[in-house]
Coordinates of C-alpha atoms and ligand atoms in Angstrom, one line a residue:
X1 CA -20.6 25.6 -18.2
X2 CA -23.3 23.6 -20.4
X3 CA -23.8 20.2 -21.1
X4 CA -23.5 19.8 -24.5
X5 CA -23.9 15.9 -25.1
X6 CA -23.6 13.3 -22.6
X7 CA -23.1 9.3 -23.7
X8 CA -23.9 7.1 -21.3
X9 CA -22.3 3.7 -20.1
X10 CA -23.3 0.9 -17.9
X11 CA -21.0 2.3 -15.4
X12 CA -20.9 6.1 -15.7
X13 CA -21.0 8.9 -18.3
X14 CA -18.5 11.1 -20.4
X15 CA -19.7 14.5 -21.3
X16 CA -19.1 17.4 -23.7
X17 CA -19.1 20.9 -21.9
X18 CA -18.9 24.1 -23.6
X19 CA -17.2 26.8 -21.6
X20 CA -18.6 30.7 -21.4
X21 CA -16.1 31.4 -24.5
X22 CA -17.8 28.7 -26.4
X23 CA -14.8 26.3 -25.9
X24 CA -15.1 23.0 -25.0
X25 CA -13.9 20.2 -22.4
X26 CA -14.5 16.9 -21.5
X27 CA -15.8 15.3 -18.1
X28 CA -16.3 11.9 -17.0
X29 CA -18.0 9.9 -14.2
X30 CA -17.3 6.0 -13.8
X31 CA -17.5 3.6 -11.0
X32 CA -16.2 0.2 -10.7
X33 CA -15.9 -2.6 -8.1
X34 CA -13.6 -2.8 -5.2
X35 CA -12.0 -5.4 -6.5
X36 CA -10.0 -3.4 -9.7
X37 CA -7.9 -1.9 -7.4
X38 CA -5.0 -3.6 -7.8
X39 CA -3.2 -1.0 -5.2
X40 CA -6.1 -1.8 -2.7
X41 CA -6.0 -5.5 -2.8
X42 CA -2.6 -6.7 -4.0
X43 CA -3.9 -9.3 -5.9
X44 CA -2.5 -10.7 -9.2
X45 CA -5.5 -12.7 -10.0
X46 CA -8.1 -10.7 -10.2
X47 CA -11.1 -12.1 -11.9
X48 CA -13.3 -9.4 -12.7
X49 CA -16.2 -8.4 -15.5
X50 CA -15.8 -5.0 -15.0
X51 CA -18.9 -4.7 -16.8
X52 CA -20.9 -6.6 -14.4
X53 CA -22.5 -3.1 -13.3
X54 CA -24.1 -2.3 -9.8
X55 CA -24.9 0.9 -8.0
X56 CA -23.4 -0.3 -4.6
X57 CA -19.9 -0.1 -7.5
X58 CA -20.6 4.1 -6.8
X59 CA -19.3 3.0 -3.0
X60 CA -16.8 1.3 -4.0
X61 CA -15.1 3.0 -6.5
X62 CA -15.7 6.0 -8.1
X63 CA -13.8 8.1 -10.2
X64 CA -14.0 11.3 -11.9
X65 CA -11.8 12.5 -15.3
X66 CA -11.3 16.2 -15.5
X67 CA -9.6 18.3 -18.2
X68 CA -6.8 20.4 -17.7
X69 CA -7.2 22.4 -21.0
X70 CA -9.6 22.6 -23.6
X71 CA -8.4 21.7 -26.8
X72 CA -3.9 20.7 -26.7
X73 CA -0.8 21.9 -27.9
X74 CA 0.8 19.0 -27.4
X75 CA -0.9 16.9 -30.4
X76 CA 0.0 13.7 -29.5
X77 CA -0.5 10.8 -33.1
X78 CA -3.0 9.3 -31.8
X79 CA -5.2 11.4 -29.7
X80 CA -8.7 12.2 -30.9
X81 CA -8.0 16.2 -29.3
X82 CA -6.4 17.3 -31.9
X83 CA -9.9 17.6 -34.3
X84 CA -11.0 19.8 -31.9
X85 CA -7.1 21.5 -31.1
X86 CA -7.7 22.1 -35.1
X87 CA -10.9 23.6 -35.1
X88 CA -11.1 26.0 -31.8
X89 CA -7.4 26.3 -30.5
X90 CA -6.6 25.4 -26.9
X91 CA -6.1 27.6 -23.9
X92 CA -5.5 26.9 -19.9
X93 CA -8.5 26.1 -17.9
X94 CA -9.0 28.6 -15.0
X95 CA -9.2 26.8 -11.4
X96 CA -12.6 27.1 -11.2
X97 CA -13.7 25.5 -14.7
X98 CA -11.6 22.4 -13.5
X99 CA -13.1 22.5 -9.5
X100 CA -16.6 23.1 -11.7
X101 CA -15.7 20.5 -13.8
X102 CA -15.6 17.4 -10.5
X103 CA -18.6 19.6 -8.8
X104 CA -20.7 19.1 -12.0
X105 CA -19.9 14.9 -12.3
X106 CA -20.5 14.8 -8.8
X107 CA -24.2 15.8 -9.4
X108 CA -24.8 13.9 -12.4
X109 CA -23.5 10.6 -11.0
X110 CA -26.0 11.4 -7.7
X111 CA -29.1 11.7 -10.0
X112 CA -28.1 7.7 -10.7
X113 CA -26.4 6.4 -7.1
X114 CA -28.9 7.8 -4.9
X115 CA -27.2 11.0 -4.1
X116 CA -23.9 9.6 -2.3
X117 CA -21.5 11.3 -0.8
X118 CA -18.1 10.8 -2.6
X119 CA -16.5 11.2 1.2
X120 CA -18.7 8.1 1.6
X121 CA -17.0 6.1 -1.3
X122 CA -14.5 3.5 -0.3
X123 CA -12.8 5.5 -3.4
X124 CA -12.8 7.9 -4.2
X125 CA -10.4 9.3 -7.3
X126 CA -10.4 12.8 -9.5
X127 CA -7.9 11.6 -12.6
X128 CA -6.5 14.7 -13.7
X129 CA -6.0 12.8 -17.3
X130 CA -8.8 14.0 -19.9
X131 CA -7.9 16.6 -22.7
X132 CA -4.9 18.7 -21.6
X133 CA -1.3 18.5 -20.3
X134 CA -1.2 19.7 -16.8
X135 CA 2.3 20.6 -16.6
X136 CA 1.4 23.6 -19.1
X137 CA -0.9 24.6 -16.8
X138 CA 0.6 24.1 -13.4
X139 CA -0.4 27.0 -11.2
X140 CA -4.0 26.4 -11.9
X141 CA -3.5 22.7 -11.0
X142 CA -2.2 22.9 -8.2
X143 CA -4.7 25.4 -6.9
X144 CA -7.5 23.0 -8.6
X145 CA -6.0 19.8 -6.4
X146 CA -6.1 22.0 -3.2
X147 CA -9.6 23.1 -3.4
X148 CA -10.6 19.4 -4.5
X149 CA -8.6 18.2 -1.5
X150 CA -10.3 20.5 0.6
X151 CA -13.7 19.6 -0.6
X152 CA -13.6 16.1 -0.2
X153 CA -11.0 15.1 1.8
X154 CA -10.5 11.2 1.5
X155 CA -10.1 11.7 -2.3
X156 CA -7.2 10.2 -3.7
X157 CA -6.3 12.8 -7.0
X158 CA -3.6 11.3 -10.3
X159 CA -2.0 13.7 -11.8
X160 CA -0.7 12.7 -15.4
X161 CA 2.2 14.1 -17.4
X162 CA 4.0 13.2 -20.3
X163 CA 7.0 14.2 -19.6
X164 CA 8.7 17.6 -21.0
X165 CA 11.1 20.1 -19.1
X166 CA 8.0 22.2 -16.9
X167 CA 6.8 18.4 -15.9
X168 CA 10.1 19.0 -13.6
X169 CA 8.0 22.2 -11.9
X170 CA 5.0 20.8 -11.5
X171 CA 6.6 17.4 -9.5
X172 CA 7.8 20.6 -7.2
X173 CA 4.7 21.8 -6.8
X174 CA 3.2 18.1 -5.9
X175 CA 5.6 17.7 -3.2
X176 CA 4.7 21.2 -1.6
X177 CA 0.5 19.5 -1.9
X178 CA 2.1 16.5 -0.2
X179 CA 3.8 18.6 2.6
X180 CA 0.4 20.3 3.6
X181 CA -2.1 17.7 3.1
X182 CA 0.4 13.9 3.6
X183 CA 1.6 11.2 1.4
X184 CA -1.3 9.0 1.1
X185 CA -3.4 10.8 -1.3
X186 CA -1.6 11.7 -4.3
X187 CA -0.6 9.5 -7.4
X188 CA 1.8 10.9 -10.1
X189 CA 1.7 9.0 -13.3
X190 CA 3.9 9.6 -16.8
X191 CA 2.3 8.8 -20.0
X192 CA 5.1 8.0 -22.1
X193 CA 4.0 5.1 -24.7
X194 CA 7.1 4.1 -25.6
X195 CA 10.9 3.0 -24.5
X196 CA 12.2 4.5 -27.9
X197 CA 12.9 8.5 -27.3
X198 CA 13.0 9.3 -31.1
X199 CA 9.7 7.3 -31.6
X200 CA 8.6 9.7 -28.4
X201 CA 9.4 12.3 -29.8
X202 CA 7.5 12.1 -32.7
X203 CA 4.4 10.0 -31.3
X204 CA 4.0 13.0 -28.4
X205 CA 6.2 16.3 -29.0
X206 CA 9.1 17.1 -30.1
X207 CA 10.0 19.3 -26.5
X208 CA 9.4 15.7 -24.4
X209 CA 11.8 15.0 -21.9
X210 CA 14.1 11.5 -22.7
X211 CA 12.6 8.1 -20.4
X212 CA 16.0 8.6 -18.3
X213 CA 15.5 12.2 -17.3
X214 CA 11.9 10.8 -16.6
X215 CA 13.5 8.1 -14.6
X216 CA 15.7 10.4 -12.4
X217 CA 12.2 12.8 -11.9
X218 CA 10.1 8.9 -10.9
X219 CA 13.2 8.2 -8.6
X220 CA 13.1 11.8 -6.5
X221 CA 9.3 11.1 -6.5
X222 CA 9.8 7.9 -4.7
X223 CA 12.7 8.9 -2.6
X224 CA 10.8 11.9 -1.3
X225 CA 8.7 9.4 0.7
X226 CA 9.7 5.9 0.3
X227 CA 6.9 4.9 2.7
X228 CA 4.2 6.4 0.1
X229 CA 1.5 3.6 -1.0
X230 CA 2.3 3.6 -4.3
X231 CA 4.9 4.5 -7.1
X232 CA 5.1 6.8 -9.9
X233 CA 3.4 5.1 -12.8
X234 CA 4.4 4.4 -15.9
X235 CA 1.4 4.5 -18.9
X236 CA 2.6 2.8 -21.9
X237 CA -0.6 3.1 -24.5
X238 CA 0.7 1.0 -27.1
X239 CA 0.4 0.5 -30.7
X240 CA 0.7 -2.5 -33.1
X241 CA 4.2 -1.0 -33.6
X242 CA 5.4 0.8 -30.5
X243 CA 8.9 0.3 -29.6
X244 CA 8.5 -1.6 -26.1
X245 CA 11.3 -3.1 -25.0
X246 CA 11.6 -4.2 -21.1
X247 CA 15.5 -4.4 -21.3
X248 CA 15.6 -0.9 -22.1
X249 CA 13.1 -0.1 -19.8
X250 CA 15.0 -1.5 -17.3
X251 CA 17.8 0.8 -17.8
X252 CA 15.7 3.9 -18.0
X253 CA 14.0 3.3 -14.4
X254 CA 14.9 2.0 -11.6
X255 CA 12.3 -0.8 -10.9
X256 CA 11.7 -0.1 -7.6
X257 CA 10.6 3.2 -8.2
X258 CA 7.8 2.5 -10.8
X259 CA 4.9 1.0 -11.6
X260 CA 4.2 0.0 -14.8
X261 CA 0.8 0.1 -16.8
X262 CA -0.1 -1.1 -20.2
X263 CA -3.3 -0.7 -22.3
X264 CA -3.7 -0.6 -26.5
X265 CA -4.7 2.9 -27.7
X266 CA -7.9 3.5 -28.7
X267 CA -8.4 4.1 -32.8
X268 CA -10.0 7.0 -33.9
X269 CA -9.8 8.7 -37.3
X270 CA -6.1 10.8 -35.9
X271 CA -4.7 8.0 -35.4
X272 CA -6.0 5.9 -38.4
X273 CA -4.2 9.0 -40.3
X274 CA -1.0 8.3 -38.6
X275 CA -1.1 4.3 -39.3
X276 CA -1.5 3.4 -35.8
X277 CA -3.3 0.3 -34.9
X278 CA -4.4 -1.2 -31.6
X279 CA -1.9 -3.9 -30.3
X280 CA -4.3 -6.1 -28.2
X281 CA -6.9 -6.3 -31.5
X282 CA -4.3 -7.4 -33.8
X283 CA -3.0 -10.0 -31.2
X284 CA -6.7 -11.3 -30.3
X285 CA -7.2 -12.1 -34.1
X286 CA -4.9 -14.5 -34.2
Ligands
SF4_1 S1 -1.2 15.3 -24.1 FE1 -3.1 14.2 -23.8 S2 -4.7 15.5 -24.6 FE2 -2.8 16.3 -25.3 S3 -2.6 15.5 -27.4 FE3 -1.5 14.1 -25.9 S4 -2.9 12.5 -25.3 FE4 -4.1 14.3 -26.2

C-alpha cells in the first residue's frame, strides 16, 4: 500500500492509497471529544464545536474509516466513487488490504497524538463506511472485523449497509462475530436516504431491498439481543428534495428498534450532474 495524497484537518486526515494493482482506496483518521457521543452520554443538549481541536480528543475519541472495496458497483447519485468506479473499475478488498488499511491510520495518527495506544482511547471506533458496500464483500469482512477485534480489543467496529438481498447474509454473519466476541462492540447501521422505495431505487441501486424488508432485518437485529447498547441505525443523507417523511417511516420500522441519523449530503461534481443539492445549505440561506 502507498500513500498517494493525504489532506489534512484540524482533527485527523483522509488519505488516498494505491493498492499493489495500482487501484486505489480511501482511509481516514479523526478524533473528536467525549462529549459527541450521543450513545455515551445520553444527552440531548449537547453544546459542542467539534472543531475546537485538542490532542487529549485522540483519548477520547478516535475513529478510523476504512474501505471495503476500491472503486463501487453500487453507484449511488450522489457519491463522489463513481469518477473513480468510471475510470479504474472496482473489485473486493482482500482481508488484509482492509486490516492494512486501520494498521496504517493507526501509525499516521501516532506521528501527531504522541504515539497512543488506541486500546488506551476511551473510543475507540473502525467505521467500516468509506468507498465500498460491504455486504458484496462479506467473507472478507467478517474475517477483517475478527482480526480488528482481535488486535484491539475494546474497539467498537460500524458496519454500514444499504440495504439489498446479500445485506440479509452479512446481518448472519454479524450475529455469529457477536456470538464469539459479545454484544457490546458491534454497531449495524443502514444507509438508506430516503422513505420513498422508487426514489431508493434510483438514488442507490436498482437491486436495493424495500425500507420494510429493511425494517423486519433492523427488528431481528434488535431482538437478537434486546439488552445490546444501541440500535440499528438508520442514515438518512438527505437532499434538498429527498422524499422524507416520518409518518411513513413510522410504518416501515418499528421505533423501538432504530435509531435514526440525519445529515445533508455532501455536493461534489456526481451529484451536481444528478441535480442534487444539500438540504441544510438551502435551509440556512433563508
Ligand atoms: S454504496 Fe457507498 S461507496 Fe458505493 S456508490 Fe453508494 S455511497 Fe458510494
Amino acid at each position: 500500500m502507498i500513500e498517494l495524497k493525504t489532506k489534512q484537518f484540524t482533527n485527523g486526515y483522509v488519505s488516498v492509497i494505491q493498492l499493489e494493482d495500482k487501484k486505489l482506496i480511501e482511509t481516514t483518521s479523526t478524533c473528536l471529544p467525549i462529549q459527541t457521543e450521543i450513545r455515551i452520554t445520553g444527552k440531548k443538549d449537547n453544546k459542542i464545536d467539534a472543531n475546537d481541536f485538542s490532542v487529549q480528543n485522540w483519548a477520547e475519541k478516535w475513529t478510523v474509516g476504512i474501505s471495503t472495496q476500491s472503486g463501487c458497483p453500487i453507484m449511488c447519485k450522489f457519491c463522489a466513487v463513481n469518477r473513480l468506479t468510471d475510470k479504474q473499475g472496482w473489485r473486493n478488498l482482500t482481508t488484509e488490504e482492509m486490516v492494512g488499511q486501520v494498521k496504517y491510520a493507526v501509525a499516521e495518527a501516532q506521528k501527531i497524538n504522541g504515539g497512543l495506544d488506541p486500546n488506551n482511547s476511551e473510543i475507540f471506533r473502525v467505521l467500516f463506511t468509506r468507498m465500498g458496500e460491504p455486504s458484496l464483500n462479506t467473507t472478507n469482512v467478517i474475517a477483517a472485523v475478527r482480526q480488528i477485534k482481535l488486535m484491539y480489543p475494546k474497539a467498537r467496529i460500524q458496519i454500514s449497509t444499504i440495504g439489498i438481498k446479500k445485506s440479509v447474509g452479512l446481518v448472519a454473519s454479524l450475529f455469529e462475530l457477536e456470538d464469539e466476541f459479545g454484544y457490546d462492540w458491534l454497531e449495524l447501521q443502514f444507509s438508506i436516504h430516503s422513505t420513498n422505495d422508487t426514489f431508493r431505487k434510483w438514488l442507490q441501486n436498482e437491486t436495493v431491498m424495500s425500507n420494510k424488508e429493511i425494517g423486519g432485518l433492523a427488528a431481528s437485529w434488535y431482538n437478537a439481543a434486546p439488552n445490546r447498547p444501541w440500535k440499528a441505525t438508520l442514515n438518512f443523507a438527505l437532499s434538498k428534495d429527498t422524499p422524507f417523511v416520518i409518518e411513513d417511516l413510522k410504518t416501515q420500522f418499528d421505533p423501538k428498534t432504530v435509531f435514526v441519523k440525519i445529515s445533508p449530503i455532501n455536493e461534489n461534481p456526481v451529484s451536481d450532474e444528478n441535480s442534487l443539492k444539500t438540504l441544510f445549505a438551502y435551509e440556512n440561506s433563508i
